[in-house]
Tab-separated table of C-alpha atoms and ligand atoms in Angstrom:
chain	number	residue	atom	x	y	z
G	6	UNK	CA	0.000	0.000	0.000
G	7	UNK	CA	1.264	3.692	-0.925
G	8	UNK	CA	0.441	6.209	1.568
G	9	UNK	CA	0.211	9.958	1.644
G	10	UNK	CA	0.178	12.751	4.584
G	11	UNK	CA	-1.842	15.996	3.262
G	12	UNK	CA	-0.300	18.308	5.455
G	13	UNK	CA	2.779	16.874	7.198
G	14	UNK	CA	4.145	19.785	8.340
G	15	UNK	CA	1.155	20.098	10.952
G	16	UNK	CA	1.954	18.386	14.636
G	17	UNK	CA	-1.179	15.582	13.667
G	18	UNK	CA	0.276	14.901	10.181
G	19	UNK	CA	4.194	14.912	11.637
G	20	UNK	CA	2.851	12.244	14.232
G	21	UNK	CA	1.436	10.694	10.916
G	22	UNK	CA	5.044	10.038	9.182
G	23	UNK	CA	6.247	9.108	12.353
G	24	UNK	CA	4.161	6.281	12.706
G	25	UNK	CA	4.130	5.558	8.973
G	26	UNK	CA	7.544	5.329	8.421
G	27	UNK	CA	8.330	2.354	10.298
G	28	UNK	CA	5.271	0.869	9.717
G	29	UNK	CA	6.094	-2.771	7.935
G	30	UNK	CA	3.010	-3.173	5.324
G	31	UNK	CA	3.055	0.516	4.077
G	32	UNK	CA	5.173	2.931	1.618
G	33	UNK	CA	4.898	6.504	2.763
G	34	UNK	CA	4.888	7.880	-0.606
G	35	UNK	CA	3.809	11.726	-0.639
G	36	UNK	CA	3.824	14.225	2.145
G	37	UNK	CA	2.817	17.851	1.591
G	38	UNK	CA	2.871	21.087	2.451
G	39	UNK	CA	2.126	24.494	0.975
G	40	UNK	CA	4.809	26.714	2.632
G	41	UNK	CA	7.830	24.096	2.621
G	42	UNK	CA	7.330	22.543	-0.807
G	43	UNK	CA	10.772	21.315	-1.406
G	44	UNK	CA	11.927	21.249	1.620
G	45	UNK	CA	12.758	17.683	3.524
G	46	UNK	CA	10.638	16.572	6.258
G	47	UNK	CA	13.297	16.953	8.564
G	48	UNK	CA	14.106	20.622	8.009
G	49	UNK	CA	11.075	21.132	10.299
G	50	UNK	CA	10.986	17.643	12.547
G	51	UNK	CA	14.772	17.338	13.512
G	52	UNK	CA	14.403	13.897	15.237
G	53	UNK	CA	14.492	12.762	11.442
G	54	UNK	CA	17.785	14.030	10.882
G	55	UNK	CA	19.577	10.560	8.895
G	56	UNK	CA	16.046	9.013	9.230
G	57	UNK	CA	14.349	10.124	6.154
G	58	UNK	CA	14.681	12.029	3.010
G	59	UNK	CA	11.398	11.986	2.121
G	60	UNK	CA	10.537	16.242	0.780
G	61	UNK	CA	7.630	18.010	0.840
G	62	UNK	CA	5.405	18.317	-1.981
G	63	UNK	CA	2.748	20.660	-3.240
G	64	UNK	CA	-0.833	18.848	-3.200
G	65	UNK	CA	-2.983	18.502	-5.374
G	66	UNK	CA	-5.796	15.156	-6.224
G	67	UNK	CA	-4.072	13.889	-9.279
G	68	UNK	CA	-0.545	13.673	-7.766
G	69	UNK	CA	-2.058	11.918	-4.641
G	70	UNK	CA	-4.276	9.832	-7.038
G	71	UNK	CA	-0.752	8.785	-8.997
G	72	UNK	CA	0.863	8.365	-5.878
G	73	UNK	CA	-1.196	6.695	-2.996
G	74	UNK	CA	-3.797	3.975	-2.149
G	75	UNK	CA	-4.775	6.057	1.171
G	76	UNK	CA	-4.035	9.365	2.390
G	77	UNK	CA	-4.214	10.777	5.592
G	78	UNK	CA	-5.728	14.360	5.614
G	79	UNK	CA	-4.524	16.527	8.550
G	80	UNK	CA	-5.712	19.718	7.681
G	81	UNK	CA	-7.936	21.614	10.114
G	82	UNK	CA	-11.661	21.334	10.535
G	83	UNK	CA	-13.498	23.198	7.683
G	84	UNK	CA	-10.584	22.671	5.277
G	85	UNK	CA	-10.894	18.915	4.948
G	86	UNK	CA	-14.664	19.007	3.664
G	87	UNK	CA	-13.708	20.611	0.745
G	88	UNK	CA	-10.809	17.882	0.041
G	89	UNK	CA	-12.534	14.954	0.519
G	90	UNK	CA	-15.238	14.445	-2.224
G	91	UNK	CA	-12.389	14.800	-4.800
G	92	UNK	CA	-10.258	12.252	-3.194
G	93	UNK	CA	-12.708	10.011	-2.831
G	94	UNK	CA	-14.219	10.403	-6.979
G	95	UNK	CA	-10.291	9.481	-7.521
G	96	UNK	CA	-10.732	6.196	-5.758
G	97	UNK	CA	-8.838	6.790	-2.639
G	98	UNK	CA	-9.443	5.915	1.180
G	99	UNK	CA	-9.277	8.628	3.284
G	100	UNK	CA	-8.305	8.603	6.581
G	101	UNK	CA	-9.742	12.381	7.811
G	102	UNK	CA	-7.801	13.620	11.216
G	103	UNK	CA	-10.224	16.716	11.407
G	104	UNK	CA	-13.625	16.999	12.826
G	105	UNK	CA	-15.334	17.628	9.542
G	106	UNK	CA	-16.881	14.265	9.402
G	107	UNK	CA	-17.135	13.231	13.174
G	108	UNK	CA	-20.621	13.964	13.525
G	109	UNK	CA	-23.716	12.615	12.042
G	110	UNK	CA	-26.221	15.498	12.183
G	111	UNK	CA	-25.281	18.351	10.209
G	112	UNK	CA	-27.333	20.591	12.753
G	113	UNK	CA	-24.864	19.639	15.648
G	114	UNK	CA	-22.284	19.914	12.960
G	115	UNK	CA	-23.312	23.687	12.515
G	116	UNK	CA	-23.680	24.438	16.008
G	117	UNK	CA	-20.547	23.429	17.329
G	118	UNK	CA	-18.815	24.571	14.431
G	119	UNK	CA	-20.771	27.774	13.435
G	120	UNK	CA	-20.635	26.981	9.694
G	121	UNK	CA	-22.827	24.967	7.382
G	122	UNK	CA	-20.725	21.858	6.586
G	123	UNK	CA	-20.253	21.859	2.583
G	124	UNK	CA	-21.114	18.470	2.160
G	125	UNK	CA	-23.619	16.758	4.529
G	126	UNK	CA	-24.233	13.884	1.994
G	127	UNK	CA	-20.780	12.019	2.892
G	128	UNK	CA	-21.296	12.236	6.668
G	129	UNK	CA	-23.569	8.859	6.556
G	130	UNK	CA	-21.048	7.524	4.111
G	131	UNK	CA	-17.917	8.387	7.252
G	132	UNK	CA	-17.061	5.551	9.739
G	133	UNK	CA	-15.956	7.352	13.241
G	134	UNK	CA	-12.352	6.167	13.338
G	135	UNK	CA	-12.346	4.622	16.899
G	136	UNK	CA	-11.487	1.182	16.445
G	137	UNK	CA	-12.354	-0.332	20.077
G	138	UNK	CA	-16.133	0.567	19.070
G	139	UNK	CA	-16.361	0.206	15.277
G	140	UNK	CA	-14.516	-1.796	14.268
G	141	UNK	CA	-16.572	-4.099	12.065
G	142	UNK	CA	-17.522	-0.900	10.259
G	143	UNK	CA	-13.944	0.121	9.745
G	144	UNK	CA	-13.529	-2.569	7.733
G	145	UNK	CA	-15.319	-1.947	4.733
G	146	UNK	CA	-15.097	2.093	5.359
G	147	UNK	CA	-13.546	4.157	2.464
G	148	UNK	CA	-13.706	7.651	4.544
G	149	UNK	CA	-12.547	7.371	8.346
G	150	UNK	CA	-12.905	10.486	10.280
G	151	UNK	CA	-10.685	9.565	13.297
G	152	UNK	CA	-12.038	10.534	16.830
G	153	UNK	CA	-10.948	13.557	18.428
G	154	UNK	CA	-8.612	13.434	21.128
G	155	UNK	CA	-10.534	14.479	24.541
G	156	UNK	CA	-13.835	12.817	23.153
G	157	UNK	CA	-11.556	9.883	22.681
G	158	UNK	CA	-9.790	9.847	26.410
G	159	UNK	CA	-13.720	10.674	27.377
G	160	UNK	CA	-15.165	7.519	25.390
G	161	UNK	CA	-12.759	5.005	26.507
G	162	UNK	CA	-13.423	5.853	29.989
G	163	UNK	CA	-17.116	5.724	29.944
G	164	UNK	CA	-17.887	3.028	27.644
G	165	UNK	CA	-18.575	0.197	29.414
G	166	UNK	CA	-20.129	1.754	32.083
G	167	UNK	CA	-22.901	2.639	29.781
G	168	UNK	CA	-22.709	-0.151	28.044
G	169	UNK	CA	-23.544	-2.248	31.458
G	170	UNK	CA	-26.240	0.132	31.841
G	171	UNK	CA	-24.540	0.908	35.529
G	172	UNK	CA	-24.454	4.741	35.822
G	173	UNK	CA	-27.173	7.464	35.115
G	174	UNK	CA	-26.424	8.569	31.401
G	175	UNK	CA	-28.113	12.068	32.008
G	176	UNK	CA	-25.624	13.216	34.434
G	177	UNK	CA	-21.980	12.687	32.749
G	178	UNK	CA	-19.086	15.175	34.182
G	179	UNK	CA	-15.953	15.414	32.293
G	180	UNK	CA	-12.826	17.463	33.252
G	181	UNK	CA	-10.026	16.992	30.785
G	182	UNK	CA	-6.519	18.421	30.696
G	183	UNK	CA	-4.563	18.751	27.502
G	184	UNK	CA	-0.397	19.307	26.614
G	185	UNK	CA	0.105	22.172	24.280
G	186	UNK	CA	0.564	20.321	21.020
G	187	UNK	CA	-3.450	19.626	21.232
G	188	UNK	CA	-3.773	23.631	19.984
G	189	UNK	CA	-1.620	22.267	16.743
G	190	UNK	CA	2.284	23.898	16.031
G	191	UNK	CA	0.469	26.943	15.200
G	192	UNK	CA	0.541	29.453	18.003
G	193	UNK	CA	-1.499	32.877	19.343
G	194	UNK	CA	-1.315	34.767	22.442
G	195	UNK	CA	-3.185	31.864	24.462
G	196	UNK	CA	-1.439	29.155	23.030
G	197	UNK	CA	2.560	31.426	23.730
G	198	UNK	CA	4.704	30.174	25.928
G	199	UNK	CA	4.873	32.466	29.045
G	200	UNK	CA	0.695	32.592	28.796
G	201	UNK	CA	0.049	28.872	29.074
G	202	UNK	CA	3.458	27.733	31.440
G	203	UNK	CA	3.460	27.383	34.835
G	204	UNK	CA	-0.651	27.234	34.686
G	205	UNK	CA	-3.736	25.205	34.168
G	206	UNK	CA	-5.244	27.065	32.018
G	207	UNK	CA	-8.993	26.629	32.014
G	208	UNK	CA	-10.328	26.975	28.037
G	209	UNK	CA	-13.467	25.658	27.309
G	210	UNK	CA	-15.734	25.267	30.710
G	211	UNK	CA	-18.811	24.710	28.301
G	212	UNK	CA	-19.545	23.982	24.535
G	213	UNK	CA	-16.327	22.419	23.358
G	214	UNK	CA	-16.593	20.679	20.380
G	215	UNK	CA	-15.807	17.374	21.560
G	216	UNK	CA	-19.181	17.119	23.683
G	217	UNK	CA	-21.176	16.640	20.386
G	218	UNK	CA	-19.202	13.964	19.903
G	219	UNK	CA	-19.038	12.020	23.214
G	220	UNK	CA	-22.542	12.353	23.255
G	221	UNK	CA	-22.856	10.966	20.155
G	222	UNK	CA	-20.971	7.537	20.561
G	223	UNK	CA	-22.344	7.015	23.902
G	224	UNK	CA	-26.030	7.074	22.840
G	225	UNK	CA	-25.237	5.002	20.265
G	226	UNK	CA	-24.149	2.312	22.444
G	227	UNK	CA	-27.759	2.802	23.863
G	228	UNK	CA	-29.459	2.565	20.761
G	229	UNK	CA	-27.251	-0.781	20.359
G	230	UNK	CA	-28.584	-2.057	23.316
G	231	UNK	CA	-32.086	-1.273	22.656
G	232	UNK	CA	-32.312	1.956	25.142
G	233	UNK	CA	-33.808	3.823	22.603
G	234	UNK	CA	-35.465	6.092	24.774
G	235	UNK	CA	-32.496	7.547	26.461
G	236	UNK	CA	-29.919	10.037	25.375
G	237	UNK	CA	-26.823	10.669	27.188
G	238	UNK	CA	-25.621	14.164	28.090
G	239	UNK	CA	-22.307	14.948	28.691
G	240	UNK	CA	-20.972	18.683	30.351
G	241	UNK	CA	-17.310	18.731	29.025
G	242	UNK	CA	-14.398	20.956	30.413
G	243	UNK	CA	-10.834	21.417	29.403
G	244	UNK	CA	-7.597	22.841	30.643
G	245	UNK	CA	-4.416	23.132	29.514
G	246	UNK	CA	-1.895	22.191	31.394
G	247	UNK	CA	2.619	22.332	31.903
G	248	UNK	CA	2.364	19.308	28.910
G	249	UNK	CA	3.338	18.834	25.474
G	250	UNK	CA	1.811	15.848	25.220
G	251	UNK	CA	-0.793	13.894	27.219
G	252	UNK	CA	-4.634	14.496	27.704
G	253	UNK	CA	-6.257	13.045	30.933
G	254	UNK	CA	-10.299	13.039	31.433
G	255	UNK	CA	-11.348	12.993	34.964
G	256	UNK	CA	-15.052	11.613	35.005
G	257	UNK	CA	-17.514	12.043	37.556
G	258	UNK	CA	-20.148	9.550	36.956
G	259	UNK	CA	-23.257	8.008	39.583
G	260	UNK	CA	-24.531	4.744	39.795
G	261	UNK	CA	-27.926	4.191	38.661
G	262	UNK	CA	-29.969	4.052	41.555
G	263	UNK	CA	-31.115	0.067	41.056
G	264	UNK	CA	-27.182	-0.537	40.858
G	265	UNK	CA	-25.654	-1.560	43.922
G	266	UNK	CA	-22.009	-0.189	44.379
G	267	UNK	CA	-19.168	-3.073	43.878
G	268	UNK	CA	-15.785	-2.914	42.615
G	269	UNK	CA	-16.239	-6.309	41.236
G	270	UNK	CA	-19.301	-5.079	39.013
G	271	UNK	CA	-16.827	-2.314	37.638
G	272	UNK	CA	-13.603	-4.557	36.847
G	273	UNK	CA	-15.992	-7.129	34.959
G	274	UNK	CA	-17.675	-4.236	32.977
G	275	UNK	CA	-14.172	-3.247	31.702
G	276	UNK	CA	-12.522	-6.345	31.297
G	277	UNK	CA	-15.146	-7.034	29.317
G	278	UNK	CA	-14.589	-4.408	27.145
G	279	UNK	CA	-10.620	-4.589	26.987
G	280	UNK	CA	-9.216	-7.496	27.904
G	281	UNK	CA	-9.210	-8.091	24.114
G	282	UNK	CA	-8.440	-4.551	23.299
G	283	UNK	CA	-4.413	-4.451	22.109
G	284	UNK	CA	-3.926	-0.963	22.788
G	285	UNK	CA	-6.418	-0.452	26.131
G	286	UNK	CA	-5.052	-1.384	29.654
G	287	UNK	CA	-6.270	-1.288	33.082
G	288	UNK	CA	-5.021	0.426	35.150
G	289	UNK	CA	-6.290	-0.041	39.434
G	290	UNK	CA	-3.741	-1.342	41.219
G	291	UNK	CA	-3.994	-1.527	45.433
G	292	UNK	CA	-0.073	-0.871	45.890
G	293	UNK	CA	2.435	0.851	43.958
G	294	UNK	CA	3.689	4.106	42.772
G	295	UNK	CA	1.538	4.332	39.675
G	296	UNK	CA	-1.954	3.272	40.953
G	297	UNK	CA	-4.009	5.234	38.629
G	298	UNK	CA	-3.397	6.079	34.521
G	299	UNK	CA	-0.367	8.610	34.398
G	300	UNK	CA	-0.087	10.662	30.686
G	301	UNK	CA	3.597	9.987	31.962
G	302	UNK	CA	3.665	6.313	31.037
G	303	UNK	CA	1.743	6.353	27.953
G	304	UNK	CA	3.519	9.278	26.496
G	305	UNK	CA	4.589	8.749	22.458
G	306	UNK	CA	2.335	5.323	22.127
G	307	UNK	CA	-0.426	4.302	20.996
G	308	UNK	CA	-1.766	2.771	24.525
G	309	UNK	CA	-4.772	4.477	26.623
G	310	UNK	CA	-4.590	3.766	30.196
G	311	UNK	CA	-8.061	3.517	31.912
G	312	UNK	CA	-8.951	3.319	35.569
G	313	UNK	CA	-11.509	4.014	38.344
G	314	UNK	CA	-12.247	4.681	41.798
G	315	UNK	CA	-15.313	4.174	43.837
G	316	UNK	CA	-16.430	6.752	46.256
G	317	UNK	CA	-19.348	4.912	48.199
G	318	UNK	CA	-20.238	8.188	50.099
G	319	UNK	CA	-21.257	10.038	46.946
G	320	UNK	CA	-22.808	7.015	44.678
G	321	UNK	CA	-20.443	8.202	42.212
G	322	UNK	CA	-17.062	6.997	40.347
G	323	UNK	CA	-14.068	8.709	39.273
G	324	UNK	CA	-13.392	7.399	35.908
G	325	UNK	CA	-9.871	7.842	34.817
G	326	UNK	CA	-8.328	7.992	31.018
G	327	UNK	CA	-5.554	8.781	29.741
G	328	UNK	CA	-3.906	9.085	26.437
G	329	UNK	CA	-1.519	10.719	24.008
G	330	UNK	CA	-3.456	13.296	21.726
G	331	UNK	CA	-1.073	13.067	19.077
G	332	UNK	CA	-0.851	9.255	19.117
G	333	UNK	CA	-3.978	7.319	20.253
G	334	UNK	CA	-6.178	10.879	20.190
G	335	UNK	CA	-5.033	10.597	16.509
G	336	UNK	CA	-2.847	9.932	14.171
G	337	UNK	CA	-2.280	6.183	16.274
G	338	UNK	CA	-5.932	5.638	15.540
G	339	UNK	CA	-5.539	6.540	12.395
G	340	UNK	CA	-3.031	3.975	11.689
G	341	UNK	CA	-4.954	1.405	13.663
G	342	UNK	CA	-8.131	1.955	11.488
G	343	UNK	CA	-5.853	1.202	8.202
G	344	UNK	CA	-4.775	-1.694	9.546
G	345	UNK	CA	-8.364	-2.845	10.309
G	346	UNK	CA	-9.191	-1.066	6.509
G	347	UNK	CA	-6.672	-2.584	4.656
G	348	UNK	CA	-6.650	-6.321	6.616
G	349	UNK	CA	-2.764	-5.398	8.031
G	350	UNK	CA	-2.448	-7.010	11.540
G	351	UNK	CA	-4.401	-4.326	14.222
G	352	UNK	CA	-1.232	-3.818	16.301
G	353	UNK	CA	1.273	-3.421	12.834
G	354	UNK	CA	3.249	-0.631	13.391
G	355	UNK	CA	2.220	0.308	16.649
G	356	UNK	CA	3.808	-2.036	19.318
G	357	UNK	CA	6.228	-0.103	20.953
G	358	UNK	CA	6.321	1.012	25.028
G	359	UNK	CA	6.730	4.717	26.264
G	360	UNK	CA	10.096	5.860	28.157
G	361	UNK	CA	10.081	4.822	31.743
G	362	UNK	CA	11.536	7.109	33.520
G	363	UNK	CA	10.498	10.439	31.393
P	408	NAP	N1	-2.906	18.359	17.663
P	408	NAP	C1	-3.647	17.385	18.150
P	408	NAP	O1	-3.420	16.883	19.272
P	408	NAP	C2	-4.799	16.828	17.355
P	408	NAP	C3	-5.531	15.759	17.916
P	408	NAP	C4	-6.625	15.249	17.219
P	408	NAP	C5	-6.969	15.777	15.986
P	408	NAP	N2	-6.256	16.821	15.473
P	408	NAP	C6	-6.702	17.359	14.181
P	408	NAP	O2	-5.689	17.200	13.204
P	408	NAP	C7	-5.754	18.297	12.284
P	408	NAP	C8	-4.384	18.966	12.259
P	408	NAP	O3	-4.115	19.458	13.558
P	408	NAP	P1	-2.661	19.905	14.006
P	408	NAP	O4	-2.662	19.934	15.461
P	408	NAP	O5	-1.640	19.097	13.276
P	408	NAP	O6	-2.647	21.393	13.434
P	408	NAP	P2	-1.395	22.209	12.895
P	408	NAP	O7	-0.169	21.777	13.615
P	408	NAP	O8	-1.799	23.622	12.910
P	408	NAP	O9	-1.252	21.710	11.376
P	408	NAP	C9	-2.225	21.903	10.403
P	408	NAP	C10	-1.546	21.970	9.040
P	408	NAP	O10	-2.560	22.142	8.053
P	408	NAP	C11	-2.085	22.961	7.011
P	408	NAP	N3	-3.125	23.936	6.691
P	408	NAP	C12	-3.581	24.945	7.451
P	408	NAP	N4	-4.577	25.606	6.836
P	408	NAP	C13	-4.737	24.987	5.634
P	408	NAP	C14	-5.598	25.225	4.529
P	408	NAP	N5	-6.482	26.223	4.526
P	408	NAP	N6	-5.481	24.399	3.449
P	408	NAP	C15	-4.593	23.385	3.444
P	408	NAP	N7	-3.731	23.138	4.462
P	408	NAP	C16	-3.833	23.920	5.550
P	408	NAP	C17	-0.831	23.672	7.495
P	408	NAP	O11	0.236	23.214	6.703
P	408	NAP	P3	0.978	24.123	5.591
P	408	NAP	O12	0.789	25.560	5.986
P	408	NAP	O13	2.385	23.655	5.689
P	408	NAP	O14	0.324	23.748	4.315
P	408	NAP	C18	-0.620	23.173	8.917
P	408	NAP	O15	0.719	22.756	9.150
P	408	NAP	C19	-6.844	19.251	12.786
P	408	NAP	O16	-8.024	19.040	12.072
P	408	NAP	C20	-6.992	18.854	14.249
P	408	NAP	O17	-8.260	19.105	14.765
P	408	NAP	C21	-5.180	17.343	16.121
């Protein structure tokens, strides 16, 4: 299989060549760029110094037509709309990195985004690229529009809680804390260096973007389940915090009143969902310096960390995720779902630990 990264010189699509590059089933044929054209890869990612000569290119459909089977598009939102109908009338499978094609309803679409999204008729056609919860879909999917990175952390948390039916679905609290390379190697005054260091910076205590789409998932494990009468309803925060990379969702969920609280109800409801999961793990040990998921330990892989805590007193559980945003909040699941796409083994390219110690 050729590949191709539209817009490597971004911090998603970088992660993207990382990953692809040593990735055993794939040839990482075509990166671009429209300020460095010409320029190699590593003139802007110095870790690739004697690595790769691969050079940035100018894009356009027919090159990436001539020169890939798949591409992976890591443009912004709103930019990526516009690039995928002609990628897919030249037979490609895109892999989408952006948000343009996360969400179902083109309604949510517009309110979260505050624009009318171009082309509403592919957003059926898109497979939500997490592969822990769609995977069967995945397979046969020509347009993947990977999950975002704190509705990611957020899912992998929750999901089997909801889908045991064990905590009230109405009443979802997620605090998430980001690295800086979530805001992308762009940079403004909020995103500059002696703003965000030495903080947590608290940026979006309602209506981020990601809510649409945690709410989204979730209720779609109830309509799997036959709950068709309930919806779930998330209230999302985020902070930034002294990172680069990491993202950690804190969730405060509460048993559903016919539920009664037990750890052992909890560790069945996730093994059940990851104990065949390759890149999920969890996380709860009694002893031990790292009890709970630490962004430390996951930092650079394509692992997400989950764990829990029960606090009787308050019927409710602390829900613990963590991940890399750059890796397993994106361009990690993106390779995953083109393994699953293209029948590669799941883990291919992938299997590799964090540092320990960071
Ligand atoms: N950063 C994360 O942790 C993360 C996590 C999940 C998803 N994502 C998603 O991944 C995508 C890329 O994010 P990022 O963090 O890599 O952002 P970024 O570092 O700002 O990179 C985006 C790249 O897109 C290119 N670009 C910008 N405007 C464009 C336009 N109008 N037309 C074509 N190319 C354009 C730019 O490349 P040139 O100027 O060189 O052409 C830029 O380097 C976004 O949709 C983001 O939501 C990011």
């Amino acid at each position: 299989m050729e590949v191709g990264v539209i817009a490597a010189s971004g911090y998603a699509g970088g992660e993207a060549v990382r990953l692809l590059s040593y990735h055993p089933n794939v040839d990482l044929t075509y990166i671009t760029s429209r300020k460095l054209i010409s320029k190699y890869f590593h003139s802007i990612y110095p870790n690739f110094r004697k690595i790769s000569n691969l050079k940035f290119e100018e894009y356009n459909v027919e090159k990436a037509k001539e020169k890939c089977d798949i591409v992976f598009l890591a443009v912004p939102h709103g930019v990526s709309q516009d690039m995928v109908p002609g990628l897919l009338e030249a037979g490609l499978k895109v892999i989408d990195l952006s948000a343009d094609f996360r969400l179902k309803d083109k309604t949510i679409y517009q309110h979260y985004y505050k624009k009318e999204h171009s082309h509403p008729e592919l957003l059926d056609n898109a497979v939500y690229g997490l592969p822990e919860l769609h995977r069967e879909e995945i397979k046969n999917a020509n347009l993947i529009a990977v999950a975002g990175c704190h509705a990611s952390s957020a899912i992998y948390g929750l999901y089997p809680l909801v889908n045991e039916n064990l905590i009230e679905v109405s009443n979802i609290i997620v605090d998430s804390k980001t690295g800086s390379s979530g805001s992308g190697a762009g940079f403004n005054e909020s995103t500059h260096h002696p703003i965000r260091a030495n903080s947590i910076r608290p940026y979006k205590m309602t209506g981020h973007r990601h809510t649409a789409e945690i709410e989204q998932e979730l209720t779609c494990i109830l309509q799997k389940n036959k709950k068709l009468n309930q919806q779930v309803k998330v209230g999302f925060s985020a902070h930034g915090v002294n990172l680069v990379r990491g993202i950690l969702s804190t969730s405060h969920v509460f048993f559903n009143e016919t539920q009664e609280i037990d750890e052992k109800i909890l560790f069945k409801a996730y093994r059940m969902a990851y104990d065949k999961e390759p890149f999920i793990r969890l996380i709860n040990q009694k002893i031990g310096t790292f009890r709970l998921p630490d962004p430390k330990l996951i930092s650079g892989t394509n692992y997400s960390d989950v764990g829990f805590q029960i606090d009787k007193r308050m019927n409710r559980i602390v829900v613990l995720c963590t991940l890399d945003n750059l890796v397993k909040g994106t361009a990690g699941n993106a390779v995953q779902c083109m393994n699953i796409m293209c029948g590669f083994p799941e883990r291919s390219g992938l299997e590799f630990p964090g540092f320990f110690p960071l």
